[in-house]
Structure formats: C-alpha cells, structure tokens
Amino acid sequence: MDIHRFEKGWLVASLVLIVFFIATVAYVSAVTGIDMVDDSGGDIDVDNVNQHDNFSDPGVEHVGENEYDAYVIAQQFIFRPGSEPFGAIRIPANSTVNFHVTSQDVVHGFQIVGTNVNTMVVPGQISEITVEFNEADEYGILCNEYCGSGHADMGGSIEVVPRNEWNGTDGGDA
Amino acid sequence: MAYVDRRPLEARVVRVAFGAAFLFLGLGGLGGLIQSLHRTGYFQFIGEITDGNYYTVLTSHGVFMVLFFTIFFLMGAFTWALTRSLDRDLNNPRMTKYWITSMCVGAFLTSLAIIGGFTNAIPIEANVLYTMYAPLQAHPLYYIGLTLFVTGTWVAGYDWISTYWGWRSDNPDERIPLMAFMVLTTMLMWYILTVGIAIEVLFFLIPWSLGLVNEINPTLTRTLFWYFGHAVVYFWLLPAYLLWYAVLPKLSGGRLFSDPLARVVFILFLILGTPVGIHHQYLDPGIPEGFKFVAMTNTMFLLLPSLLTAFTVVASIEHGGRQRGGKGYLGWLRTLPWKNPAFSGMALAGIMFAAGGFSGMINAGMNINYLVHNTIWVPGHFHLTVGTASALTFMAGAYWLVPQITGKNLAAKKLAAVQPFLWFVGMTFMSNAMHRAGLFGMPRRTSEPMYDAFSYDPAIGTVGEVNSQIALGGVILTVSLGIFLYVIVRTWFGGEKVESPVDAELPPAMSGPEHSPRVLDNLKLWVGVAVLLVILAYTVPIAYIATDGLWSGSETYPVVVDALDTLEVLL
Amino acid sequence: MATEDTKREIGHDEFDPVGTLVLIAVYFVILVVMWIVMWRIEFIGNGPTVIG
C-alpha cells in the first residue's frame, strides 16, 4: 500500500496518542485509587425496596472506626434522605462513607455537585461507591438522569458536620 | 447533464428523503430554540413542570434531529452516491418505493406519539427522550413507528447492495468505486449495530408497552440500547465523511489525497464501531469493571480512523489551496473558496469536529468520565459532533446536491455564503458554555438546572454568564438554520431548470485504488471480523446481565407523577 | 467554480502536504496539553472522588 511518509508519521503519532490515553486512565486509577462503580453493590427486588434490610430505614450508620454506611433511595422526584422533607444526608467530618444508592422506580442519577462522585441508579441494582470526606462542608446532590416530569426538582444536600455534632440517630434517617 | 435528468427516478427518491430530512431539521431546530431559552430562564412559555412539556420538546428535538434528519439525509445522499459512483440506476424501483414509504410512515407515527405529549386531549405520549430507558414507557405507536423506520433502512441497504451485485456481475474485475465502497461498508455496519435496538424494541419494549409482559430488566434494555446507541453515531458521521472524502477535495479545487486510506478508515469503522457501547455505561451498577475497560480500549482505538481522516482530508484541501495559488506553509488557507457555502460549511464542520474530538476523548476516559457523566458537558460535546460535524456538513452538502436533484441554480447565494459562519459562531458560544457548565456540575436533560438546596460554584465566570452564552448561541443557530431552510426552499421551488446547475465533476484521487491492496474490497472478510469482535465484546456482558431475568425486574412507571401524593404515603 | 480559478497544476509525486503537517502537529500538541490540563486541574483537583 502506498502511503505518503507524512501520513505514516501521523499514523504512528496517533497510535502513540491512543496508547498514552489508555495509559493515563490506568495510571491515575493506580496512583489515586479511583475505582469504577460496578456490580459490587448487588441486586435488589425493586418492588420490595422498602422491606429490604438496609433500605427499610435509609440513612447513615456508623459501621467502623471512621467508616460509615449511607443508604439512599432515589425515587420520583426525591432522594431519601437528601431531599426535603427528609433533610440532608448528614455525615461526620474525616470519614469514609460507603454509599449504597438504589431506585424504587425508574432510572435516576446520583451526583455530588462539583465533585467526581457520580453514579447511575438503575432499578434492580444497588450502586455502591466509597467516598472520603475531610473537613466539615456542605455539598449539593442532584439526579442527573431524566426520570419524569418532576426531574428538575430532584436535588438535595449532604452536610459534612464536625464529629462531635454528629450522633447515631442523626444520619438523616427517614 | 444534471443528476435529475440523468436519473429522474433516483433524483425523486433523493428529493423525498431530503424533503423529510429538512422538515425534521426545521422542527427539531424549533425545539432546540425553545430548550436553550427555557432552561437558561430567558423565556419559558411551555407549561408547568407537572405536565412535562419541556421533555416533550426535548424528546422531539433528539428524535427529530439525530434519527430523522440525519438518517433521511443519509438515505438521500447514499442513493445519490451509490448510483453516481456505479453509474447505474437502482436495481428495483418497487423496493425503493417500499423503503422510502416505510421510513416516512414510521417517522410520522413516531412523531405523532411524541407530539401527543403536548395535549391531554389524546391519550398518546412518548416523553421518554431519545434513549427511551425503561421503565419509563412510551405509547406503543412510538416504538412501532421506529420499527417501520428502521426496517425501511434495512430494505434500503438491500436495495443498494443488490444494485452493487448487478454492477459487479457486469464488472467482475473492477475495484469498487470509492463512494460505493463507503455506502456498502456503512450499511454493513448499520446491519450489525441495529441488531441491538431491534432486539430491545421487538422483544422487550413493544410487548411490554402493549401489556403482553409486565416486567422488564432495565439494565438489559439499557445495554441493548447502547449497543446501538453509540455505534449509531458513526451512521450519522459516515455520510459526512463520504462528503469530506469525495466532494470536499473537489470543492476546494484539489483532489483526494489518498483513496486507499479512505477505504481503511471505513473498514475500521465497520469492524470497531459497534463493540464500544458499554462506554456509555461506565457509571452503571450491575456491570463489572472489566467489561467497561474492554469497551474503553476499543473506543480509544476508534480515534484512529478519525485522526487519519483529519490528515487525509486536510491534505486534500491543501492540495486545492495550492492549485489555487496558495504559497508557504499556511498561505493556501487564504486561497480556499470560503465564499462558497458548500466548501465553507464542510471545512468549518471539520474544524468543530476537531474540538468535539477532544471532548469525546475525555468522555471515553473511563474514570475521568466521573467528572462529566450526564452533565451538560455531554450535549456540549455532541453538538460539535452530530450537531455540527454531521449537521453542518449535510447543510453544506445540500448547497451542492439540491441543485443537482432539482436542476435549479442555488438561490440567494450571498445569504447562503453567510449561513455556515453563523452556525460556527452560534455553536462556539453554545457548546463552549455547555462544556464549562458541565465542569461545575450542571446536569443535562433538565428543564431547570437551578436547585433550592445548593448553588453552583464555577471556578471561572458565573452561572448567569454561561446561561447567557447558551441562549445567545441557541438564537444564532436558529437564525442560521432559518437561512438554510430559506435558501433551500427558494432553490427548490423558485427559478428555472438549467442544464448544469453545478460543476458536478469529481476528479480522481491523487493516490488511487490501484495503490491499495485488493483485500480492502473483500467485504465478506471485514463483516466476519466485525461480527467476531461484537461477539467477543458483548456475549459475556449480555449473558451476565440477562441472569437477572429477561422479562422481570421493573414494572411500568409513569412519566408524570404527582410527587406530593408519593410523599404523603411515605410520611 | 474551481476550474476557472486554477492557477497552477501540482501532481501527486511533487506534493508534500507541509501545511497539513504543520496544522496536524499543532493539533497534536493542543490535544496533549488539554488532556493533561483536564486530568490534573479539572479531574484530580475536583475531589471528593469515588475510591471504592
């Protein structure tokens, strides 16, 4: 095949670029510990989310030294907890939080605004993501997948509070 | 002799396809204007949130633009390209009539289902957006219309392939002419990629929307959708590539730099185009990370045909610029025919595609996708790709093709000359602002991106400034679109027929097919490789997802929900 | 259109698309720089991030 030498050079440069891109993804994951959402959260029966052991009383639980589990139900058009009238998801500062988010109706999204915490919430699946929070702060959360006519209202907040201001009943239990 | 006189029957089919394409372009553009003014808060006249009218507009904008406008245009352009490059009429006029009719009827039914969402007087609606994720459900008419539309394209593909077989039996030793090669490889890719949507719609969505089955597996239907939903973007893009390779060199006054590389590029799309869809599901639970990594690797290698295209097409344009007297390293850019809208539209579309390519590379990065997934960055990206690389190229192509299929001179030439530049400016405002807004977390697909619970924190600029650019961009794009439609209508329905409305000669490539190995024309081989790669990439993920059940998982949920009722039950 | 404007003929053998080479090299540099900026500033500086 007759290819101009400039184009041969560009072909090689393009392949180098592609390999560089893939390498960046792998390297940054290895160095920073960024992990992909996957099937680790397991399945759930959509019709019985409210009877599920962990989702019947969603909210934040203390499960280890600095470790917390947060169970959140996404539904048309609120997060439970997270949105009014259930109040913010309250988390103590300097903690590691394992979010378990599921939907009891349609496909939703769960994104902590202005951060890299972002996942789809698909009925029948539990999205499990681990996030480290440092000092006390406030974050917004929103649903970023169209979920019906009230989609634009589906937002809420996360309050990261000083450790001494958080207690076990304060998880934003709904 | 103009195409319309040489092949009157085919010209008529192209006119019907283009007519439908431009009708949907106009309707879809109206939707785009409404959205850009509504979600930025400048002008909100469509109903309260509770009736979901914004999402009726959004569904129509998506479906009309990316399914009907693009694919109808492709049908017209490919009919022209195939018959012109084989110098042969279509094989079977009855078959031709069938597919164009089926597509028109299908598009009409689906449009009816969508537009029904504006009124409660008829119990038909389809506020499910282009992605139609179950368990949100549309009226059966929506899915049935899409079925007729897509099966129409399948018959069209067969019409073209059988025309090629006729040519082949008369020309057993010839190389496949370049444009015919592009049409054939694109359609073979289309057969492979529509398997996903066909299974999704025929086996799951239609039975479920008719109430024959009650439940549906949302991850499975999502995965089937994205099997189709990413690869389809190449079906929007490849007609633009065909015009860039086959027509743009001529418009710039030069010749195609390399015919063999053009073939390689189309083969790469055929074999790599489909096994990438899971990259739309990087953030899906229920899909193991390994499947996502495979999809990413395939996606990144799909950059190769586009990067090669950038070189070949720009080199062909440079040849044109130098033929026209351009000197030095970049002096040839000034001698190009920027006043010819057919040229400037395609060239500007290519520049925007280079920028859209970059944001696509970010989208493709499996973990950096956390930053941008489902933010307005994503529509910012695809308005550069399908919304400009394809759409503006198609408009530019129309300035050159519509005279050929109508036998009329292009009308309002001065106005037409401005139109691609307006599109470019409007899209620069809108898309750049969308990318930036995505980076501070503003979501896509929402009527009202402002919330009570929090406010955004842009590193640069303000929310108001970003919104003003989106709205301004939307208005400029609408003006540009209006000019395009005006020029086309004036051309089509005004003026006298002339013998030769444009110089339709297409010069041969500098490096022609004789420089490429014959194996490139072995389409059976490439289809085999493509099918093999799809099987390798998708069998295990689909089997894994299907273990949760085929017709089980989620029931139906309505689009319009009285949220207060739900809350009262819970409290 | 184009044919009347043609000022000189350039054949295949003598044609080295140097302008294209310059443009594509500039594009390559932009891609690499923007890629690094996006990762370092926009992504890694945008915590918290999903780590498990």
PDB file of N, CA and C in Angstrom, chain B residues 17-18 21 63-78 99-100 103 149-150 152-153 160 187 190 194 228 232 235-236 239 394:
ATOM      1  N   ALA B  17     -36.359  12.059   0.369  1.00  0.00           N
ATOM      2  CA  ALA B  17     -35.541  11.861   1.570  1.00  0.00           C
ATOM      3  C   ALA B  17     -35.040  13.204   2.105  1.00  0.00           C
ATOM      4  N   PHE B  18     -34.546  14.064   1.225  1.00  0.00           N
ATOM      5  CA  PHE B  18     -34.051  15.378   1.658  1.00  0.00           C
ATOM      6  C   PHE B  18     -35.197  16.241   2.193  1.00  0.00           C
ATOM      7  N   ALA B  21     -35.875  15.084   5.567  1.00  0.00           N
ATOM      8  CA  ALA B  21     -34.748  15.455   6.440  1.00  0.00           C
ATOM      9  C   ALA B  21     -34.855  16.919   6.850  1.00  0.00           C
ATOM     10  N   VAL B  63     -35.107  13.066  18.852  1.00  0.00           N
ATOM     11  CA  VAL B  63     -35.509  12.075  17.849  1.00  0.00           C
ATOM     12  C   VAL B  63     -35.530  12.693  16.445  1.00  0.00           C
ATOM     13  N   PHE B  64     -36.078  13.906  16.337  1.00  0.00           N
ATOM     14  CA  PHE B  64     -36.169  14.529  15.013  1.00  0.00           C
ATOM     15  C   PHE B  64     -34.781  14.801  14.439  1.00  0.00           C
ATOM     16  N   MET B  65     -33.875  15.268  15.290  1.00  0.00           N
ATOM     17  CA  MET B  65     -32.552  15.629  14.792  1.00  0.00           C
ATOM     18  C   MET B  65     -31.699  14.406  14.504  1.00  0.00           C
ATOM     19  N   VAL B  66     -31.513  13.541  15.532  1.00  0.00           N
ATOM     20  CA  VAL B  66     -30.484  12.510  15.369  1.00  0.00           C
ATOM     21  C   VAL B  66     -31.006  11.238  14.730  1.00  0.00           C
ATOM     22  N   LEU B  67     -32.321  11.040  14.693  1.00  0.00           N
ATOM     23  CA  LEU B  67     -32.790   9.872  13.952  1.00  0.00           C
ATOM     24  C   LEU B  67     -33.341  10.276  12.594  1.00  0.00           C
ATOM     25  N   PHE B  68     -34.245  11.251  12.583  1.00  0.00           N
ATOM     26  CA  PHE B  68     -34.945  11.512  11.329  1.00  0.00           C
ATOM     27  C   PHE B  68     -34.146  12.436  10.389  1.00  0.00           C
ATOM     28  N   PHE B  69     -33.687  13.570  10.880  1.00  0.00           N
ATOM     29  CA  PHE B  69     -32.917  14.460   9.997  1.00  0.00           C
ATOM     30  C   PHE B  69     -31.675  13.743   9.450  1.00  0.00           C
ATOM     31  N   THR B  70     -30.864  13.194  10.342  1.00  0.00           N
ATOM     32  CA  THR B  70     -29.598  12.602   9.895  1.00  0.00           C
ATOM     33  C   THR B  70     -29.832  11.408   8.972  1.00  0.00           C
ATOM     34  N   ILE B  71     -30.755  10.532   9.356  1.00  0.00           N
ATOM     35  CA  ILE B  71     -30.888   9.287   8.593  1.00  0.00           C
ATOM     36  C   ILE B  71     -31.618   9.524   7.271  1.00  0.00           C
ATOM     37  N   PHE B  72     -32.627  10.406   7.267  1.00  0.00           N
ATOM     38  CA  PHE B  72     -33.240  10.742   5.969  1.00  0.00           C
ATOM     39  C   PHE B  72     -32.205  11.381   5.039  1.00  0.00           C
ATOM     40  N   PHE B  73     -31.363  12.242   5.609  1.00  0.00           N
ATOM     41  CA  PHE B  73     -30.347  12.854   4.745  1.00  0.00           C
ATOM     42  C   PHE B  73     -29.413  11.780   4.204  1.00  0.00           C
ATOM     43  N   LEU B  74     -29.019  10.869   5.094  1.00  0.00           N
ATOM     44  CA  LEU B  74     -28.136   9.773   4.663  1.00  0.00           C
ATOM     45  C   LEU B  74     -28.768   8.986   3.519  1.00  0.00           C
ATOM     46  N   MET B  75     -30.073   8.713   3.633  1.00  0.00           N
ATOM     47  CA  MET B  75     -30.758   7.932   2.596  1.00  0.00           C
ATOM     48  C   MET B  75     -30.659   8.630   1.241  1.00  0.00           C
ATOM     49  N   GLY B  76     -30.876   9.938   1.261  1.00  0.00           N
ATOM     50  CA  GLY B  76     -30.777  10.688   0.016  1.00  0.00           C
ATOM     51  C   GLY B  76     -29.352  10.721  -0.501  1.00  0.00           C
ATOM     52  N   ALA B  77     -28.419  11.039   0.401  1.00  0.00           N
ATOM     53  CA  ALA B  77     -27.026  11.191  -0.024  1.00  0.00           C
ATOM     54  C   ALA B  77     -26.466   9.864  -0.532  1.00  0.00           C
ATOM     55  N   PHE B  78     -26.812   8.766   0.143  1.00  0.00           N
ATOM     56  CA  PHE B  78     -26.277   7.466  -0.277  1.00  0.00           C
ATOM     57  C   PHE B  78     -26.897   7.001  -1.596  1.00  0.00           C
ATOM     58  N   TRP B  99     -39.124   1.151   0.669  1.00  0.00           N
ATOM     59  CA  TRP B  99     -38.361   1.610   1.838  1.00  0.00           C
ATOM     60  C   TRP B  99     -38.556   3.081   2.142  1.00  0.00           C
ATOM     61  N   ILE B 100     -38.687   3.891   1.104  1.00  0.00           N
ATOM     62  CA  ILE B 100     -38.876   5.316   1.400  1.00  0.00           C
ATOM     63  C   ILE B 100     -40.258   5.535   2.032  1.00  0.00           C
ATOM     64  N   MET B 103     -40.184   4.299   5.719  1.00  0.00           N
ATOM     65  CA  MET B 103     -39.483   5.247   6.587  1.00  0.00           C
ATOM     66  C   MET B 103     -40.340   6.471   6.878  1.00  0.00           C
ATOM     67  N   PHE B 149     -39.494   2.633  10.617  1.00  0.00           N
ATOM     68  CA  PHE B 149     -38.423   3.498  10.137  1.00  0.00           C
ATOM     69  C   PHE B 149     -37.136   2.693   9.930  1.00  0.00           C
ATOM     70  N   VAL B 150     -36.774   1.913  10.944  1.00  0.00           N
ATOM     71  CA  VAL B 150     -35.504   1.177  10.869  1.00  0.00           C
ATOM     72  C   VAL B 150     -35.583   0.033   9.850  1.00  0.00           C
ATOM     73  N   GLY B 152     -37.261   0.059   7.237  1.00  0.00           N
ATOM     74  CA  GLY B 152     -37.124   0.749   5.948  1.00  0.00           C
ATOM     75  C   GLY B 152     -35.664   0.923   5.560  1.00  0.00           C
ATOM     76  N   THR B 153     -34.837   1.308   6.546  1.00  0.00           N
ATOM     77  CA  THR B 153     -33.410   1.493   6.231  1.00  0.00           C
ATOM     78  C   THR B 153     -32.759   0.169   5.859  1.00  0.00           C
ATOM     79  N   TRP B 160     -29.482  -1.098  -2.205  1.00  0.00           N
ATOM     80  CA  TRP B 160     -28.174  -0.626  -2.670  1.00  0.00           C
ATOM     81  C   TRP B 160     -27.215  -1.791  -2.903  1.00  0.00           C
ATOM     82  N   MET B 187     -23.430   0.628   5.386  1.00  0.00           N
ATOM     83  CA  MET B 187     -24.671  -0.123   5.564  1.00  0.00           C
ATOM     84  C   MET B 187     -24.410  -1.467   6.241  1.00  0.00           C
ATOM     85  N   TRP B 190     -24.292  -0.772   9.712  1.00  0.00           N
ATOM     86  CA  TRP B 190     -25.648  -0.480  10.187  1.00  0.00           C
ATOM     87  C   TRP B 190     -26.425  -1.765  10.503  1.00  0.00           C
ATOM     88  N   THR B 194     -27.740  -2.307  14.336  1.00  0.00           N
ATOM     89  CA  THR B 194     -29.173  -2.217  14.638  1.00  0.00           C
ATOM     90  C   THR B 194     -29.715  -3.505  15.258  1.00  0.00           C
ATOM     91  N   PHE B 228     -26.609  -0.251  20.293  1.00  0.00           N
ATOM     92  CA  PHE B 228     -26.994   0.536  19.113  1.00  0.00           C
ATOM     93  C   PHE B 228     -26.577   2.003  19.262  1.00  0.00           C
ATOM     94  N   VAL B 232     -24.538   4.052  16.439  1.00  0.00           N
ATOM     95  CA  VAL B 232     -25.355   4.862  15.531  1.00  0.00           C
ATOM     96  C   VAL B 232     -24.684   6.207  15.241  1.00  0.00           C
ATOM     97  N   PHE B 235     -23.124   6.168  12.088  1.00  0.00           N
ATOM     98  CA  PHE B 235     -24.073   6.218  10.977  1.00  0.00           C
ATOM     99  C   PHE B 235     -24.434   7.677  10.657  1.00  0.00           C
ATOM    100  N   TRP B 236     -24.352   8.538  11.671  1.00  0.00           N
ATOM    101  CA  TRP B 236     -24.553   9.979  11.420  1.00  0.00           C
ATOM    102  C   TRP B 236     -23.301  10.584  10.813  1.00  0.00           C
ATOM    103  N   PRO B 239     -21.834   9.561   6.550  1.00  0.00           N
ATOM    104  CA  PRO B 239     -22.214  10.343   5.363  1.00  0.00           C
ATOM    105  C   PRO B 239     -21.424  11.648   5.269  1.00  0.00           C
ATOM    106  N   PHE B 394     -23.948  18.290   6.289  1.00  0.00           N
ATOM    107  CA  PHE B 394     -25.128  17.943   5.490  1.00  0.00           C
ATOM    108  C   PHE B 394     -25.724  19.200   4.844  1.00  0.00           C
TER     109      PHE B 394
END
